[in-house]
CSV table of C-alpha atoms and ligand atoms in Angstrom, one decimal:
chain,number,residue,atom,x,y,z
D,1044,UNK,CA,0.0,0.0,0.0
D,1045,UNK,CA,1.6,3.5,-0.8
D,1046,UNK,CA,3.1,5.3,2.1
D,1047,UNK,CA,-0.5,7.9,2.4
D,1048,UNK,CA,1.3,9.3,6.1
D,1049,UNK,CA,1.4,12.6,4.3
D,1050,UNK,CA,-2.3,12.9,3.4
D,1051,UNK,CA,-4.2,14.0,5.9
D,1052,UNK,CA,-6.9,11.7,7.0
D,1053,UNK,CA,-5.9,9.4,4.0
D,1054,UNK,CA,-3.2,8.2,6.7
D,1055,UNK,CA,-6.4,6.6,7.8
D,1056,UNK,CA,-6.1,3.6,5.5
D,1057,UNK,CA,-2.5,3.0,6.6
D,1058,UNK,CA,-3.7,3.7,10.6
D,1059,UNK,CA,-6.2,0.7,10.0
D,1060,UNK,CA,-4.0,-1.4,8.0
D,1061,UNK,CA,-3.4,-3.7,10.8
D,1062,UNK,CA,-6.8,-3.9,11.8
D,1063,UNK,CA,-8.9,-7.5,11.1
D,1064,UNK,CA,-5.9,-9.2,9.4
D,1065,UNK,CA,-7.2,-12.5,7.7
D,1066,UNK,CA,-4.2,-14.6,8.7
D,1067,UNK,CA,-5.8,-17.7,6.9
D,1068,UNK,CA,-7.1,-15.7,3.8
D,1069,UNK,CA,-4.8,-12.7,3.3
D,1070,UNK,CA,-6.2,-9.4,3.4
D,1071,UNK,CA,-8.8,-8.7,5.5
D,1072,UNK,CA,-11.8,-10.5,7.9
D,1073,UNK,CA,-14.0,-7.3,9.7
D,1074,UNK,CA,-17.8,-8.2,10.2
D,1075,UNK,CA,-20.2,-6.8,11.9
D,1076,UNK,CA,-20.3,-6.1,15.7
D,1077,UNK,CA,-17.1,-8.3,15.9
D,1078,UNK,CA,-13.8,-7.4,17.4
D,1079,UNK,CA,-12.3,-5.7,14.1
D,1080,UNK,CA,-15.2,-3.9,12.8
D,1081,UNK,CA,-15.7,-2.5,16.8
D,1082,UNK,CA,-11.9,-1.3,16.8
D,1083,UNK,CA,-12.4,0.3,13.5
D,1084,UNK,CA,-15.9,1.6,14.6
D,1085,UNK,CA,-13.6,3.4,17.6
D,1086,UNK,CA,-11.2,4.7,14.9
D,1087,UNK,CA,-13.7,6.5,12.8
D,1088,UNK,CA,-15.7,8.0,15.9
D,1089,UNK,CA,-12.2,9.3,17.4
D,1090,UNK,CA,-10.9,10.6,13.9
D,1091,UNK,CA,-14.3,12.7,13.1
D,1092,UNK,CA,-14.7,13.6,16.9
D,1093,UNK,CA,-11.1,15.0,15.7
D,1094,UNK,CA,-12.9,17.5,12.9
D,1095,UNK,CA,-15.3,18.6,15.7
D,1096,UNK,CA,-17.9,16.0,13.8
D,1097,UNK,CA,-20.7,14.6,15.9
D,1098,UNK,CA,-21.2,11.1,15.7
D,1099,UNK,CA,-24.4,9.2,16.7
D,1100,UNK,CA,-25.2,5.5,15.9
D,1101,UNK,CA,-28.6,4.9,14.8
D,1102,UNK,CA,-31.2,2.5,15.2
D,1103,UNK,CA,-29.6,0.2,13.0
D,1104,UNK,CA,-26.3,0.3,13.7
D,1105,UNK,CA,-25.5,2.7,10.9
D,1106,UNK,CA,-22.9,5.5,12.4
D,1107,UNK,CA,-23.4,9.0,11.3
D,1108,UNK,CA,-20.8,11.9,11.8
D,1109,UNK,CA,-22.0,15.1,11.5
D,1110,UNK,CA,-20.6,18.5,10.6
D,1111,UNK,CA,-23.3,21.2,11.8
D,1112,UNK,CA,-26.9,20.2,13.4
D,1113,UNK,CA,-28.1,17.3,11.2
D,1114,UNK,CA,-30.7,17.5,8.5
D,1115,UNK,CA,-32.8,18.1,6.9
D,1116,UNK,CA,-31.2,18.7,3.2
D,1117,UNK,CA,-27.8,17.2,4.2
D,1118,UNK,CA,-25.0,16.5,1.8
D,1119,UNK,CA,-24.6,12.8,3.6
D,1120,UNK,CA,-21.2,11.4,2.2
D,1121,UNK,CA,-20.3,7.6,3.4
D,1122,UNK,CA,-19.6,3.8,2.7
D,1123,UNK,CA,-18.7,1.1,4.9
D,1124,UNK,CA,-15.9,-0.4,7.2
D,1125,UNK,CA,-17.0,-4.2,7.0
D,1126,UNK,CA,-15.1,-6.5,4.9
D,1127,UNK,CA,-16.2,-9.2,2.8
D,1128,UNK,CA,-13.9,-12.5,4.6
D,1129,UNK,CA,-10.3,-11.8,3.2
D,1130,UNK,CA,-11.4,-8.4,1.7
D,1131,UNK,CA,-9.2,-5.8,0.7
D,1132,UNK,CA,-8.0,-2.5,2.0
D,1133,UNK,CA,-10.4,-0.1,-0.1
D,1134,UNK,CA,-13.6,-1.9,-0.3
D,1135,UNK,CA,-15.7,0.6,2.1
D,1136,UNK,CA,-12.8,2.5,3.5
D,1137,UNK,CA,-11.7,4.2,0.8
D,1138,UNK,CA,-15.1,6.2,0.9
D,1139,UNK,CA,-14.9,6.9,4.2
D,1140,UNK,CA,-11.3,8.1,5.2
D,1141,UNK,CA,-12.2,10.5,1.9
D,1142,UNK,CA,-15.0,12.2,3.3
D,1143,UNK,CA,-13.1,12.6,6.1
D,1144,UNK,CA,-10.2,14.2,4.4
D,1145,UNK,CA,-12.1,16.3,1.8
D,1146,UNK,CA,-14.9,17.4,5.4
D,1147,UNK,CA,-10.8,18.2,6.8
D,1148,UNK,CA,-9.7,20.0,3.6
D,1149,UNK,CA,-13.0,22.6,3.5
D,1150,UNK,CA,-12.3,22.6,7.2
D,1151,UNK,CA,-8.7,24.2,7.0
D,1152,UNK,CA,-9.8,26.4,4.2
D,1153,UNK,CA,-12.1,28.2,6.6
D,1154,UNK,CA,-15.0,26.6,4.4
D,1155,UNK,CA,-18.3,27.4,6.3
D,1156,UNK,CA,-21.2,24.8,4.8
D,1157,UNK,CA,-24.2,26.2,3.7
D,1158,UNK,CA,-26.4,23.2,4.8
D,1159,UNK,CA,-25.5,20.5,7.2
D,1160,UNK,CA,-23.2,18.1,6.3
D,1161,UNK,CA,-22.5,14.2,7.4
D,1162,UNK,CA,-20.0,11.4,7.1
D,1163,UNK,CA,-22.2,7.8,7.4
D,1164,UNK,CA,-20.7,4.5,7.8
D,1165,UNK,CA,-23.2,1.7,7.3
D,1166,UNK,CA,-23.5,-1.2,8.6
D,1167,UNK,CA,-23.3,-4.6,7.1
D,1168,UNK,CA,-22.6,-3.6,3.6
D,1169,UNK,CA,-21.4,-6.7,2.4
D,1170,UNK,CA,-24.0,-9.2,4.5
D,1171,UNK,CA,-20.7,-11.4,5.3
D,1172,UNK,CA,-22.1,-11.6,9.0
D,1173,UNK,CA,-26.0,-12.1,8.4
D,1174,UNK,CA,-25.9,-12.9,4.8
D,1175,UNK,CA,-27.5,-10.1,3.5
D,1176,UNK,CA,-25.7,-7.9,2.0
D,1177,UNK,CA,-26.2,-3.8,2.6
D,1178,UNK,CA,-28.2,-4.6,5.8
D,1179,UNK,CA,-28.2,-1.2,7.5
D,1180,UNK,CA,-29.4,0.7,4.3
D,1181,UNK,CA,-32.0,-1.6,3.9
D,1182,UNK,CA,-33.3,-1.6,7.3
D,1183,UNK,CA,-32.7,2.6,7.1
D,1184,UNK,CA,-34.7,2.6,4.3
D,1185,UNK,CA,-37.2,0.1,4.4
D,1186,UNK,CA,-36.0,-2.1,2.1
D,1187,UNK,CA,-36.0,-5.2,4.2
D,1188,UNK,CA,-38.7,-6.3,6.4
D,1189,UNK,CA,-37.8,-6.1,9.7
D,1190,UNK,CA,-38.9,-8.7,11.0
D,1191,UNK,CA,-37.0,-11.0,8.5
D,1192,UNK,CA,-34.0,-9.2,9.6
D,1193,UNK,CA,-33.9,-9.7,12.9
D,1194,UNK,CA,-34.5,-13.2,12.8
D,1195,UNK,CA,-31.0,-13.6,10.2
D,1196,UNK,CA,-28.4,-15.5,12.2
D,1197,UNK,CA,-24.5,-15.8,11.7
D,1198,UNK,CA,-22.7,-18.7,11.4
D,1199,UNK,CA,-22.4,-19.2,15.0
D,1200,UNK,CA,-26.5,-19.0,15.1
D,1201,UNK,CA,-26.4,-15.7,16.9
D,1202,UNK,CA,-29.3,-13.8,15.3
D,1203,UNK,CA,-29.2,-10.2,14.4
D,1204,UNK,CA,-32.1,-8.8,17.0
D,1205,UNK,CA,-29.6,-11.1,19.6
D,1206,UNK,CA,-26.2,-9.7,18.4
D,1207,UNK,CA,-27.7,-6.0,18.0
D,1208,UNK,CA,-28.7,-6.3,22.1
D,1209,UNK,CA,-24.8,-6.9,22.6
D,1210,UNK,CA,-23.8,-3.9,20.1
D,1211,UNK,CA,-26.6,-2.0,22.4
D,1212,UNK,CA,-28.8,-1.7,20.5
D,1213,UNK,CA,-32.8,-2.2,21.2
D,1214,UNK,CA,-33.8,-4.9,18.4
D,1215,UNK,CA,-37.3,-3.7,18.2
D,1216,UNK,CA,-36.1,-0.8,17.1
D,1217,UNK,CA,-34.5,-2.0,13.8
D,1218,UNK,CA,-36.2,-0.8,10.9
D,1219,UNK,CA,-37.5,1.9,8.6
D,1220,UNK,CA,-35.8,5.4,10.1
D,1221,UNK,CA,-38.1,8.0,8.8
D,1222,UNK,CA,-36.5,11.0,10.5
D,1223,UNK,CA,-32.6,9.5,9.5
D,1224,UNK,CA,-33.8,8.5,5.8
D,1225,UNK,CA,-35.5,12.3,5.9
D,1226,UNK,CA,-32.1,14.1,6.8
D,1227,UNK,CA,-30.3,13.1,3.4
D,1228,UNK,CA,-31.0,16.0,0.7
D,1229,UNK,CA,-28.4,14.2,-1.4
D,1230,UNK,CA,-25.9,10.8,-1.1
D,1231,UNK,CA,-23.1,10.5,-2.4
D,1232,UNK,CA,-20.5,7.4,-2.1
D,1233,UNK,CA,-17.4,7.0,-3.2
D,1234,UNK,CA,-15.8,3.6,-3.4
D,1235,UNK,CA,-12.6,1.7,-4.9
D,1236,UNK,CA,-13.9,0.1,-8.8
D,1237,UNK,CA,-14.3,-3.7,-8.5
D,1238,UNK,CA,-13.6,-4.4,-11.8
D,1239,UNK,CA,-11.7,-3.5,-14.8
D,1240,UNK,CA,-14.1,-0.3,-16.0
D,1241,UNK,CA,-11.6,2.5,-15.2
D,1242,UNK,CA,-8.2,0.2,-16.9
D,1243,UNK,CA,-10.1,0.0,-19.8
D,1244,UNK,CA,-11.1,4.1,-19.7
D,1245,UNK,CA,-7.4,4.9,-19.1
D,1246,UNK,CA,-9.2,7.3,-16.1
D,1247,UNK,CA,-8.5,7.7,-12.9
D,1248,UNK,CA,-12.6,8.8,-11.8
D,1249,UNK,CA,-15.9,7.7,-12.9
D,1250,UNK,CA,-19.4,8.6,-11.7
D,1251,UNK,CA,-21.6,5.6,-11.8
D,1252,UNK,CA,-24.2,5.0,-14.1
D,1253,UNK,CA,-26.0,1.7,-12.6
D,1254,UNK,CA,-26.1,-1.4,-11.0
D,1255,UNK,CA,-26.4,-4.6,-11.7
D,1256,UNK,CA,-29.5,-6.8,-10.2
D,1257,UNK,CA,-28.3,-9.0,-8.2
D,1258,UNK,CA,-29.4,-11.1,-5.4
D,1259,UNK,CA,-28.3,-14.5,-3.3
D,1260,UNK,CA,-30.2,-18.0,-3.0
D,1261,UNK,CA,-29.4,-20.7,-0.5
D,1262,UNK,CA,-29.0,-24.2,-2.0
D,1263,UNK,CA,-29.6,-27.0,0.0
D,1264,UNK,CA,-28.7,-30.5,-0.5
D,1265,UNK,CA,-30.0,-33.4,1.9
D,1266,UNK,CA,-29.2,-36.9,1.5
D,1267,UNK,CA,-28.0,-39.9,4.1
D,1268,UNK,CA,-24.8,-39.1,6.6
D,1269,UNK,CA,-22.8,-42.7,6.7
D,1270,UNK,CA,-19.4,-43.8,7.7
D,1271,UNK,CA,-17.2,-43.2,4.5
D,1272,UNK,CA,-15.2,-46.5,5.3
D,1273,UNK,CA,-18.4,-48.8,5.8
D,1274,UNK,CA,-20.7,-47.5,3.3
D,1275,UNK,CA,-20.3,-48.6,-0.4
D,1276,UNK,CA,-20.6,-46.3,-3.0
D,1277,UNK,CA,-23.5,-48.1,-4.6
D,1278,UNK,CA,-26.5,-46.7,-2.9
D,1279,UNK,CA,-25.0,-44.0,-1.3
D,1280,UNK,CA,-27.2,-40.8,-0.8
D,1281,UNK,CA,-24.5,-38.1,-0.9
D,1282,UNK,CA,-25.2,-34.6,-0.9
D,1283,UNK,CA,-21.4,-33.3,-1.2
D,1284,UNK,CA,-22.2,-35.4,-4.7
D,1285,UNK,CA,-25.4,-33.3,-5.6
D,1286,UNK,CA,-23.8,-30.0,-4.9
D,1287,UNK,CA,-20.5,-30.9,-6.9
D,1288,UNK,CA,-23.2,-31.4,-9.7
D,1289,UNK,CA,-24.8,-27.9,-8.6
D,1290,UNK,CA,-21.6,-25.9,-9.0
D,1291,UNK,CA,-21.0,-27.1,-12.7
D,1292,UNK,CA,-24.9,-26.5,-13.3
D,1293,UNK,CA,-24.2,-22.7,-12.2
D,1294,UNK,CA,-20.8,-22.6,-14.1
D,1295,UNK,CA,-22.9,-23.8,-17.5
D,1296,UNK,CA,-26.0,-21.7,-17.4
D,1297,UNK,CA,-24.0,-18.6,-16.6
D,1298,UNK,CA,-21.8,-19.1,-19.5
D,1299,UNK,CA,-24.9,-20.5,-21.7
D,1300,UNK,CA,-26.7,-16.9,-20.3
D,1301,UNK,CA,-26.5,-13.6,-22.0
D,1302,UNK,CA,-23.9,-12.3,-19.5
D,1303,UNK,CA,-25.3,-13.1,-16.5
D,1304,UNK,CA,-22.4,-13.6,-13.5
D,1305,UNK,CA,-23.2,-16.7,-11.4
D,1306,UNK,CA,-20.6,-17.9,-8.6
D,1307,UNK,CA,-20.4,-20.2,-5.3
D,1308,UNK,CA,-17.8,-19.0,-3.1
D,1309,UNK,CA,-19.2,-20.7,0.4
D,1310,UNK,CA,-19.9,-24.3,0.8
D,1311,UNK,CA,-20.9,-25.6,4.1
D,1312,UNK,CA,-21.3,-29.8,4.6
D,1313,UNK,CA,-22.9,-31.0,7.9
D,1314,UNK,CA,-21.4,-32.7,10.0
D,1315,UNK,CA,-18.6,-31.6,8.2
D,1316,UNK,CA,-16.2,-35.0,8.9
D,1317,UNK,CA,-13.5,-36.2,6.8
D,1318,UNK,CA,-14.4,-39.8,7.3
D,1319,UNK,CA,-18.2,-38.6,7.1
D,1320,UNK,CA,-20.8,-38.6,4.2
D,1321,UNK,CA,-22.3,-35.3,5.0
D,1322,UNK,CA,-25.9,-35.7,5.7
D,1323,UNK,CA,-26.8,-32.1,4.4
D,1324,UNK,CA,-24.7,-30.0,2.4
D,1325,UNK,CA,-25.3,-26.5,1.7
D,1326,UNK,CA,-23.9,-23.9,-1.2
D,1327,UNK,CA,-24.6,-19.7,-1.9
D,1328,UNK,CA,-25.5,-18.5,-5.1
D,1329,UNK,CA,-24.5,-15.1,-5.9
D,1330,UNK,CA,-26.3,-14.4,-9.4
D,1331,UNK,CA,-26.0,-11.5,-11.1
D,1332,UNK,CA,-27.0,-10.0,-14.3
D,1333,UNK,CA,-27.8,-6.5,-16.8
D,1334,UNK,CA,-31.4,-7.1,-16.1
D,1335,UNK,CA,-34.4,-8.4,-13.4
D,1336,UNK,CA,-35.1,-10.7,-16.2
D,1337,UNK,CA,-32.0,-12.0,-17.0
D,1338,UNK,CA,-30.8,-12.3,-13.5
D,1339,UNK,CA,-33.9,-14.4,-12.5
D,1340,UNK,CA,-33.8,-16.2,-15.8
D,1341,UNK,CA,-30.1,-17.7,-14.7
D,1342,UNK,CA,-31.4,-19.0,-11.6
D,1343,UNK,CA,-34.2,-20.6,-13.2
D,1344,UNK,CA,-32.1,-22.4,-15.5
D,1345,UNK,CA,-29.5,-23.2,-12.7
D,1346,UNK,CA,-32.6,-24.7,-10.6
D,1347,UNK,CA,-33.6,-26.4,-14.0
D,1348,UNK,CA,-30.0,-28.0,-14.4
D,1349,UNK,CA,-30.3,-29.3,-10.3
D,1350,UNK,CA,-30.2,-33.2,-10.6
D,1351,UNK,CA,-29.9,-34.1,-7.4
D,1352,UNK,CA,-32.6,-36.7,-7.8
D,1353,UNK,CA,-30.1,-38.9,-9.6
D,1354,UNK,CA,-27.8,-38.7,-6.8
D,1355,UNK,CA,-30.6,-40.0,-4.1
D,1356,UNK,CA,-31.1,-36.7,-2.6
D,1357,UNK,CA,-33.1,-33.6,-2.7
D,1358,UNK,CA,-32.6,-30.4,-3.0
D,1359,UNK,CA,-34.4,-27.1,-2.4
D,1360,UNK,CA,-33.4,-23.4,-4.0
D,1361,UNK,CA,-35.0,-20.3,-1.8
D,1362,UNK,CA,-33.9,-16.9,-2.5
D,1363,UNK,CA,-32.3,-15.1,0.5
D,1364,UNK,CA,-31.7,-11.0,-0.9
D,1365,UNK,CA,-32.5,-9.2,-4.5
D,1366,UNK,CA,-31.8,-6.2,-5.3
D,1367,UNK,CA,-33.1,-4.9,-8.5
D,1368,UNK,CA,-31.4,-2.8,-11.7
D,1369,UNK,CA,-30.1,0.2,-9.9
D,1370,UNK,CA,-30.2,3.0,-12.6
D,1371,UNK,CA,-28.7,6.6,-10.6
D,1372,UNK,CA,-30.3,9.6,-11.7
D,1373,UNK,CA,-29.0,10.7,-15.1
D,1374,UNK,CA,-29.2,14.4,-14.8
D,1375,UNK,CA,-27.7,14.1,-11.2
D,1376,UNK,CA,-24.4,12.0,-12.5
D,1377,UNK,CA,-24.5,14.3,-15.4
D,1378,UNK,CA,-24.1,17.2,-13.4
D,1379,UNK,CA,-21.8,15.6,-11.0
D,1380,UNK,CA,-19.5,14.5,-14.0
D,1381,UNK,CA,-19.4,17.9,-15.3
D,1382,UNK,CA,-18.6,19.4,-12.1
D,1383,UNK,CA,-15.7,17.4,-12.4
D,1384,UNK,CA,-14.6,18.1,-15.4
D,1385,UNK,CA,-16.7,15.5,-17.5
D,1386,UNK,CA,-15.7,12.3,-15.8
D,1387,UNK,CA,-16.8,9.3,-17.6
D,1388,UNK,CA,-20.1,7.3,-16.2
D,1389,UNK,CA,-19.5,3.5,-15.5
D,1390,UNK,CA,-21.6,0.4,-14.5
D,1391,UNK,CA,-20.9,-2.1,-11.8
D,1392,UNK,CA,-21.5,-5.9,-11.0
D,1393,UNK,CA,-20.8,-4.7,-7.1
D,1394,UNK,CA,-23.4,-4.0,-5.3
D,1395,UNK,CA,-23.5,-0.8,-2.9
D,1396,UNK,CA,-25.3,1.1,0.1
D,1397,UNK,CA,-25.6,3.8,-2.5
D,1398,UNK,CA,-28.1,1.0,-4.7
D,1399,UNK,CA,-30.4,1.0,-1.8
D,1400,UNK,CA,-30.6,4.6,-1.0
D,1401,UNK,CA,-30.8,5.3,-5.2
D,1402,UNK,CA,-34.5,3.9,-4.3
D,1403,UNK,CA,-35.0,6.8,-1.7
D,1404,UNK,CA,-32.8,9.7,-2.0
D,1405,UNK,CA,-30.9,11.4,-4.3
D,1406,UNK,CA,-28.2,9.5,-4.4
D,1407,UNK,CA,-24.9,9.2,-6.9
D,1408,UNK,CA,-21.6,7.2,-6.8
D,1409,UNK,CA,-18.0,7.9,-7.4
D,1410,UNK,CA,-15.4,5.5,-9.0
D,1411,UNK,CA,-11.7,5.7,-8.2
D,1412,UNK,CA,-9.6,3.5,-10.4
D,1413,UNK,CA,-8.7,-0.1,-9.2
D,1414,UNK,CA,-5.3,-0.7,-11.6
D,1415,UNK,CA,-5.4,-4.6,-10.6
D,1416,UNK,CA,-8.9,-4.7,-11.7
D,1417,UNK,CA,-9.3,-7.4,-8.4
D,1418,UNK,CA,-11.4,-6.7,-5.7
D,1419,UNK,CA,-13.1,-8.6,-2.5
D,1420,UNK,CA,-9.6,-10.2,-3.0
D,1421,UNK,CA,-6.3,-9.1,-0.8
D,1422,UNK,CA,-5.0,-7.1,-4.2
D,1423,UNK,CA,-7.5,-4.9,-4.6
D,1424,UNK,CA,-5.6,-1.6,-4.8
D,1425,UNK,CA,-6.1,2.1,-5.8
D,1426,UNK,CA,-2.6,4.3,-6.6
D,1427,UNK,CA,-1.9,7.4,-3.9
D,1428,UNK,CA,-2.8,9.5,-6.8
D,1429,UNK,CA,-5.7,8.4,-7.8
D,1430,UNK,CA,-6.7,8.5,-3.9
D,1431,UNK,CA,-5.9,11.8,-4.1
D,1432,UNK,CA,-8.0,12.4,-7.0
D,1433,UNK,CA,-10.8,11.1,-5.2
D,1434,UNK,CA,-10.3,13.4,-2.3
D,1435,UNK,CA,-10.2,16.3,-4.7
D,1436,UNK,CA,-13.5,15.5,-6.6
D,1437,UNK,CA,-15.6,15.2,-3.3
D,1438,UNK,CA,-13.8,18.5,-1.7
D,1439,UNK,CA,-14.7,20.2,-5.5
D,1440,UNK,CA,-18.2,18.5,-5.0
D,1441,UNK,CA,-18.6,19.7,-1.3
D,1442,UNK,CA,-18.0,23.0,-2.4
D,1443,UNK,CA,-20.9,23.1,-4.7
D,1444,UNK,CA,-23.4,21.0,-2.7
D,1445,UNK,CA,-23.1,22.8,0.5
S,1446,HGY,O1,-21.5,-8.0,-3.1
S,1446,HGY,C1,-21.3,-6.9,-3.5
S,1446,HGY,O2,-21.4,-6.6,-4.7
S,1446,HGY,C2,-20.9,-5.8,-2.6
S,1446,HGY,O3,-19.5,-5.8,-2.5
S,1446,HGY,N1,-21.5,-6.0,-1.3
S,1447,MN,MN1,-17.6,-5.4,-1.4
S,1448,MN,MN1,-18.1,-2.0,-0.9
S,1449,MN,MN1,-15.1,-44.1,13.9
């Protein structure tokens, strides 16, 4: 990571480098109301208590930092501090230590805002706790029934209305937050690119232009546990065999799909023995695609392509979180672009707090260049400059807005 000591609140990234270390994974392990994402929760509230900010945690765990009284018409900047399990260093808190530093820059140039201003951290962006991903702007917003929610539970089988009580929190409380959601005049996030747009542009900035749907199903896969020594194979009722099968299925009707993006990354086999035949096995789909249609239209075929009948056992498909086509507000990004000097407008596969808020608020998203093109991956990277051009595009942006 480049040595970003001698920018400001940038040194942020290098002051939290340490923090949630995935020894097994590389990069970085920091989920929700766990050790890590506490310490950096800490580290945030002592670096804007630093710029005089005011910082409150709502309802739903979301932590808001505020430069004047908050609301209503706020210029609300943020992202998140969670990690994805063996993340990298920018994913979330690249937007955050740049509000703080641009909030820092008008700050030292005697800038007084003409309407209140607020750094927001959310909470559970990328659902690696609870398995939803963007948890706090969804229950902020409403886009996530609450009762659903609090019922989610890790993979300890803490539930969310449990672990909130330890975060102190009141879990009757989580849900729609009228007079938080009614504060934001206009959101704006800025976040590390996930893929290969900005390479490909040959620029270090883009605004974005939309989102692609995307949403999460749970396969499950039940057969008979046996001893793997006594049982021959003829007969057996092995669910590790059915989801092996699943995977390839998913691999095939992606690449038979009109670009959809389909992928397992967790598998989970119970009892979860070497010398067991797992009596249950179960495997995430992440599907994602340009459209509703075509995103739903993947799973369908992958759900089509499930044989697990053949194998003895039987399996079930039930959708756990969608998110829709996220289109931002063209005039908005337009504006925002030109502001900047006539950035170019990307789409993403990634999914963001901003997609949720889009369906509520004003709401636009900046793109700082990712030259490895890897993200949710220990070498996801952004360049000091082009962290520096971030910085200046929300302290140019800032000084319009407010
Ligand atoms: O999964 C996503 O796209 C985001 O990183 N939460
Ligand atoms: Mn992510
Ligand atoms: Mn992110
Ligand atoms: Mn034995």
């Amino acid at each position: 990571m480049p040595d970003l000591s001698a920018h400001g609140v940038l040194a942020g990234l290098d002051e939290i480098a340490g923090t949630g270390r995935d020894l097994r994974a590389g990069g970085y392990s920091r989920h929700l109301w766990q050790s890590a994402e506490l310490e950096l929760r800490d580290w945030f509230t002592e670096r804007a208590e630093r710029l005089g900010l005011a910082v409150d945690t709502d309802r739903n765990g979301n932590t808001w930092a505020w430069w004047g009284a908050p609301g209503p018409d706020a210029v609300v900047l943020g992202s998140h501090l969670d990690s994805v399990p063996g993340g990298g260093a920018y994913d979330g808190p690249l937007g955050v230590v740049s509000a703080l530093e641009a909030v820092a820059r008008l700050q030292a140039a005697g800038f007084v805002p003409g309407r209140p201003c607020a750094v927001l951290v959310f909470a559970e962006e990328e659902g690696s706790r609870f398995g939803v991903a963007c948890l706090g702007s969804r229950l902020l917003s409403g886009a996530i029934d609450a009762d659903v929610a609090r019922k989610l539970t890790d993979r300890s089988g803490i539930s969310l209305a449990e672990a909130a009580v330890t975060a102190g929190l009141d879990p009757a409380h989580l849900g729609p937050d009228q007079d938080a959601l009614g504060r934001i005049g206009i959101f704006l996030e800025l976040h590390v690119e996930q893929g290969r747009g900005l390479i490909d542009l040959g620029a270090p900035l883009a605004v974005a232009s939309s989102i692609l749907a995307h949403g999460r199903w749970r396969m499950s896969f039940t057969g008979q546990g046996n001893h793997a020594g006594a049982t021959l194979m003829a007969g057996r009722r092995d669910p590790m065999v059915a989801a092996a099968h699943a995977i390839l299925a998913v691999q095939e009707a992606a690449l038979a799909s009109t670009g959809a993006r389909a992928t397992v990354g967790r598998i989970e086999a119970v009892p979860g023995g070497t010398n067991v035949i797992p009596s249950a096995v179960t495997a995430w789909l992440d599907a994602r695609a340009e459209s509703d249609v075509e995103a739903r239209a993947v799973v369908a075929d992958i759900t089509g392509r499930l044989q697990a009948a053949h194998t003895g056992c039987t399996a079930t498909v039930v959708e756990e979180s969608w998110t829709g086509t996220v289109t931002f507000d063209p005039e908005l990004a337009a504006r925002l672009a030109l502001t900047l000097g006539g950035i170019p407008a990307l789409s993403t596969g990634a999914g963001h707090d901003a997609g949720v808020l889009a369906a509520r608020v004003p709401t636009a998203m900046l793109f700082v260049r990712n030259p490895t093109g890897i993200s949710h991956s220990p070498e996801e990277f952004a360049t000091l400059a082009d962290c520096l051009a971030g910085v200046e595009a929300l302290d140019t942006l800032l000084r319009e807005l407010l």
